[in-house]
Tab-separated table of C-alpha atoms in Angstrom:
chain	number	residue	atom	x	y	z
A	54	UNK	CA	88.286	91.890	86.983
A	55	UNK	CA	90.877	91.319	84.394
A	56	UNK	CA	91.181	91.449	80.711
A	57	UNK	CA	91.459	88.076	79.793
A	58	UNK	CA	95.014	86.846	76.995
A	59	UNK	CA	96.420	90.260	78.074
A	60	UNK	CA	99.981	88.345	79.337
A	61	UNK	CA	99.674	86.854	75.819
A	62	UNK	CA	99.023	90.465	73.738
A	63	UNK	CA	101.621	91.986	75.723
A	64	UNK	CA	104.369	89.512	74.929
A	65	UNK	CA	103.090	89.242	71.214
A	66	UNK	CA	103.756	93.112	71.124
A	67	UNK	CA	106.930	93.309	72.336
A	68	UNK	CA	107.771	90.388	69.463
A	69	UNK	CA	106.194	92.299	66.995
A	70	UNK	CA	107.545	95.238	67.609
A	71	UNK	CA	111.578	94.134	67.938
A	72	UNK	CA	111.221	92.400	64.788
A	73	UNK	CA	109.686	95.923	63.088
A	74	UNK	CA	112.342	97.514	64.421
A	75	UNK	CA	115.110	96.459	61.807
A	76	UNK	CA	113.189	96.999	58.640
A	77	UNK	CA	110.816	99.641	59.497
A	78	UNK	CA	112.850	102.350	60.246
A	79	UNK	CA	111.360	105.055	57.646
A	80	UNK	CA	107.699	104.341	58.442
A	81	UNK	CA	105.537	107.299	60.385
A	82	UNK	CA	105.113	107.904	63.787
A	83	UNK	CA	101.715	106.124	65.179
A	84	UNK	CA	98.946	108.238	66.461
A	85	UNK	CA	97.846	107.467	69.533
A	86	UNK	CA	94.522	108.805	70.427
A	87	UNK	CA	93.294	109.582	74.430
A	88	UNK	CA	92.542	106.844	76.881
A	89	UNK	CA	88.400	106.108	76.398
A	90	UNK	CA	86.302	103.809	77.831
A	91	UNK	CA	86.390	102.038	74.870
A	92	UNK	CA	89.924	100.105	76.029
A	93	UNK	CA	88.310	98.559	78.404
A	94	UNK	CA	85.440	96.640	76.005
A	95	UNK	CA	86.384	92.874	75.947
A	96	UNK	CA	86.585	89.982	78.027
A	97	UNK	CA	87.603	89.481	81.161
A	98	UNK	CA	87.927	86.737	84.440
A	99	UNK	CA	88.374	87.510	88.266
A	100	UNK	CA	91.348	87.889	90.110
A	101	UNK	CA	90.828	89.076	93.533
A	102	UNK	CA	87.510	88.939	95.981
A	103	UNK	CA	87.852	91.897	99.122
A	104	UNK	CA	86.016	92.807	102.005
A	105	UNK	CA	86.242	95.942	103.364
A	106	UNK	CA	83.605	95.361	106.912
A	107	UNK	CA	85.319	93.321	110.112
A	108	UNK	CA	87.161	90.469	108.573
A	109	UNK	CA	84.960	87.217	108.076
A	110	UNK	CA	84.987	83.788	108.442
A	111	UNK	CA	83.783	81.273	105.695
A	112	UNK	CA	85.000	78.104	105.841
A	113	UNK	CA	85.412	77.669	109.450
A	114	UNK	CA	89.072	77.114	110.156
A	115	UNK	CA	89.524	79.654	112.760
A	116	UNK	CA	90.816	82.429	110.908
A	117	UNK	CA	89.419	85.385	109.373
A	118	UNK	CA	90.027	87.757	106.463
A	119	UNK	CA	90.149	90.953	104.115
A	120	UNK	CA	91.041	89.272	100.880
A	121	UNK	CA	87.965	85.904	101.121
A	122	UNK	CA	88.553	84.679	97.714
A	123	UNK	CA	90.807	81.819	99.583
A	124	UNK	CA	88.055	81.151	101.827
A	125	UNK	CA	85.450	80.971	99.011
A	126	UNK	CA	87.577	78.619	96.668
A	127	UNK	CA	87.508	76.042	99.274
A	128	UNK	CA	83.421	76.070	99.725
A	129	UNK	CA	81.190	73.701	97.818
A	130	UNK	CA	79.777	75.418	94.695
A	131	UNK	CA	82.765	78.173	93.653
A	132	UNK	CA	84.046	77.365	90.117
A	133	UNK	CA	86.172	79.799	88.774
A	134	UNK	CA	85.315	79.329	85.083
A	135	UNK	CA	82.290	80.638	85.269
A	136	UNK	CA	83.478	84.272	87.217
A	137	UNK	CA	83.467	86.088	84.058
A	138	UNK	CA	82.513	89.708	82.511
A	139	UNK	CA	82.469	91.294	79.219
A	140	UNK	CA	82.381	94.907	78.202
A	141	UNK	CA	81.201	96.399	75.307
A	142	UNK	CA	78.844	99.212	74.059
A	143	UNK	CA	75.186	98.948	75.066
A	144	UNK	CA	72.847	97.534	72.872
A	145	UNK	CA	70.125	98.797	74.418
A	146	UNK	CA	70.829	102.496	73.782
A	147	UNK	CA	71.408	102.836	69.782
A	148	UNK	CA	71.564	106.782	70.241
A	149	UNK	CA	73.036	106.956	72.996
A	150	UNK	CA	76.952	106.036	73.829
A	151	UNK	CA	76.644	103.647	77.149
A	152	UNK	CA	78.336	101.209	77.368
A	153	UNK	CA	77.410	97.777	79.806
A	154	UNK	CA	79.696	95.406	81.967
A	155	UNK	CA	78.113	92.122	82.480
A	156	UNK	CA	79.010	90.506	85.036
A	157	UNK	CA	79.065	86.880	86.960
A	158	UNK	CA	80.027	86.907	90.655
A	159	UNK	CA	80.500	84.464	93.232
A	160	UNK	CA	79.091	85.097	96.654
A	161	UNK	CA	78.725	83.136	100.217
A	162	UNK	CA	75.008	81.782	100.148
A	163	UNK	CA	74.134	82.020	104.435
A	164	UNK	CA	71.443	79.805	106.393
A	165	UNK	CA	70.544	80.679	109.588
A	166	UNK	CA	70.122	78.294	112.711
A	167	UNK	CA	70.126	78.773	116.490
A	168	UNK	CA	70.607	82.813	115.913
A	169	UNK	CA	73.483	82.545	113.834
A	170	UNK	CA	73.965	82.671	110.132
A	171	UNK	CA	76.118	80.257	109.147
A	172	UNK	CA	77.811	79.796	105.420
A	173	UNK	CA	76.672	76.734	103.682
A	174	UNK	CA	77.924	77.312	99.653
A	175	UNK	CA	78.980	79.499	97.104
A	176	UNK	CA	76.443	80.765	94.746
A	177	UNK	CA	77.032	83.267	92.036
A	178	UNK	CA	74.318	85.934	90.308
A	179	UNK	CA	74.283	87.649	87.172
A	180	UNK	CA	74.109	91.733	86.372
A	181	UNK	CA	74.544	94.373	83.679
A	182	UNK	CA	75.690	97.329	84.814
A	183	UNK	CA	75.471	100.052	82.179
A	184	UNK	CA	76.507	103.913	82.122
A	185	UNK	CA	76.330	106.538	80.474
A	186	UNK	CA	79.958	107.224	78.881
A	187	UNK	CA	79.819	111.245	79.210
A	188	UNK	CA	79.644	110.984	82.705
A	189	UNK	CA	82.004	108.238	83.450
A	190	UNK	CA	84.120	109.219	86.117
A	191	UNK	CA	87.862	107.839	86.659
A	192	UNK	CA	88.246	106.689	90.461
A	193	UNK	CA	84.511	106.876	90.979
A	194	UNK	CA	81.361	104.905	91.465
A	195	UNK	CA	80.162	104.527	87.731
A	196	UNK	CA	76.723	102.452	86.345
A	197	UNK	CA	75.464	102.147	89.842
A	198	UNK	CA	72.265	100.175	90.598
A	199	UNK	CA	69.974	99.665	93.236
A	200	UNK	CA	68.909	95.597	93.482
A	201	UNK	CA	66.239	95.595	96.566
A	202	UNK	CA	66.184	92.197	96.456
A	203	UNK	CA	63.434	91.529	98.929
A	204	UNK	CA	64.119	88.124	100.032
A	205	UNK	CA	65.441	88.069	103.465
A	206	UNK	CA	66.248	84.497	103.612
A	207	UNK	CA	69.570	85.369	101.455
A	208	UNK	CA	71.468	87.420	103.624
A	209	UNK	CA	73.723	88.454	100.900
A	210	UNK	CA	71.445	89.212	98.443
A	211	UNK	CA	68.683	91.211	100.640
A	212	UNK	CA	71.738	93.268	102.218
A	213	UNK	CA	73.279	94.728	99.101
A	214	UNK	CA	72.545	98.817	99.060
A	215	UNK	CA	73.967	99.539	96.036
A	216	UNK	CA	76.414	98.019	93.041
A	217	UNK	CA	78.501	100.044	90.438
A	218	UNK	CA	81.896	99.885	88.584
A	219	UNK	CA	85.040	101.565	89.926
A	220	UNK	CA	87.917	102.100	87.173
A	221	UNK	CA	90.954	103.488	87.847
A	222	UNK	CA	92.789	103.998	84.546
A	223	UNK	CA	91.464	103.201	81.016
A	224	UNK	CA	94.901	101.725	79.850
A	225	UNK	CA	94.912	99.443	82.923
A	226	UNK	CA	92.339	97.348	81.209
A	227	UNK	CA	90.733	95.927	84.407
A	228	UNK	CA	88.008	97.127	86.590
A	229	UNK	CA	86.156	96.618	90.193
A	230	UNK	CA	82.630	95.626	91.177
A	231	UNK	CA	81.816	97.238	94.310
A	232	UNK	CA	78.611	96.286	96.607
A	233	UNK	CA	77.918	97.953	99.608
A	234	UNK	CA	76.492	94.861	101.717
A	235	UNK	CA	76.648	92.974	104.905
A	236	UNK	CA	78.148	89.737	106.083
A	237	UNK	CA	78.250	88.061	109.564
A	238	UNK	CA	80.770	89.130	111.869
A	239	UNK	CA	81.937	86.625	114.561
A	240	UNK	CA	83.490	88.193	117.258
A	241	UNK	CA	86.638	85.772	118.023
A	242	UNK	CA	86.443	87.143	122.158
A	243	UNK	CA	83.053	86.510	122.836
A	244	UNK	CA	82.062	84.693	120.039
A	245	UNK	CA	78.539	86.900	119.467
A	246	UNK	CA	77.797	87.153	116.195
A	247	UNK	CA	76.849	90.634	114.532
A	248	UNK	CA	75.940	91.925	110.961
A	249	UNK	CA	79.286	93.619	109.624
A	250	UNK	CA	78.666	96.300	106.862
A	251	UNK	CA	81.492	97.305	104.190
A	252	UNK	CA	82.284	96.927	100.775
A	253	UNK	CA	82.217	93.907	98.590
A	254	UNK	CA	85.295	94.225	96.089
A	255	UNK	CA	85.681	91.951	92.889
């Protein structure tokens, strides 16, 4: 996920500041204060789907892949608009500093027929993930949680172990979903069909 405008802030900073420049010259030095979660709090779209498992094939045109977004935009029911997250201190936890990343995701929605699942839509779900900030880790798996979603006729759904947020730099003002899940494997040789575990990146 990415912060939404930030082309726009960056270029309206580098304005800002050349024009400063001239006629500012005797003002003080900013402080800057550490990098904190806080940066990241805001709005934000997505920019990249990943799969980590065997590479998979979604829209039946004979070629498989790491990176599915392509393969996803070209399913009924993916609309990027709605692919959206915001950040921003949890409500929930007035004594507490948490903070919560809600998110929307697109994923492949899977029917099954004549032992194979096959990949009819794109469907998308809703989740707040939400940490505690003290022991947000950089690089790590942070605000993980634990869906069992018990409906096995949603492959997607009923397969996901675990989901949490993976940041690798406060400034960087973006941020991963990860979900350790399955998808359907076909095997281009023999053309079985197997469940492929990995990682879900968005």
């Amino acid at each position: 996920m990415k912060k939404t405008k930030i082309k726009c802030l960056k270029l309206s900073l580098l304005l800002l500041l050349f024009s400063l420049a001239t006629a500012c010259d005797n003002r003080e030095p900013e402080v800057y204060e550490e990098p904190s979660i806080q940066m990241l709090y805001g709005k934000y779209r997505l920019t990249k789907i990943h799969w980590t498992g065997y590479p998979v094939e979604l829209n039946y045109d004979k070629t498989t892949y790491h990176v599915i977004q392509r393969e996803m935009e070209e399913k009924i029911g993916y609309y990027e608009p709605n692919y959206i997250a915001n950040v921003a201190k949890g409500e929930s936890y007035e004594d507490e500093d948490y903070t919560v990343f809600n998110v929307t995701l697109p994923y492949p929605y899977f029917f099954y027929s004549e032992d194979r699942w096959y990949c009819s839509c794109i469907r998308d779900f809703q989740m707040s993930l939400t940490g505690d900030n003290k022991f947000f880790e950089l690089g790590g798996l942070n605000c993980p949680a634990y869906p069992n979603y018990l409906q096995s006729n949603d492959l997607f759904l009923a397969g996901i172990a675990n989901v949490g947020v993976v940041v690798e730099a406060f400034e960087d003002e973006s941020f991963d979903v990860r979900l350790h899940c399955v998808l359907p494997y076909d095997n281009p040789y023999n053309n079985e069909q197997s469940l492929n575990y990995g990682y879900f990146e968005v």
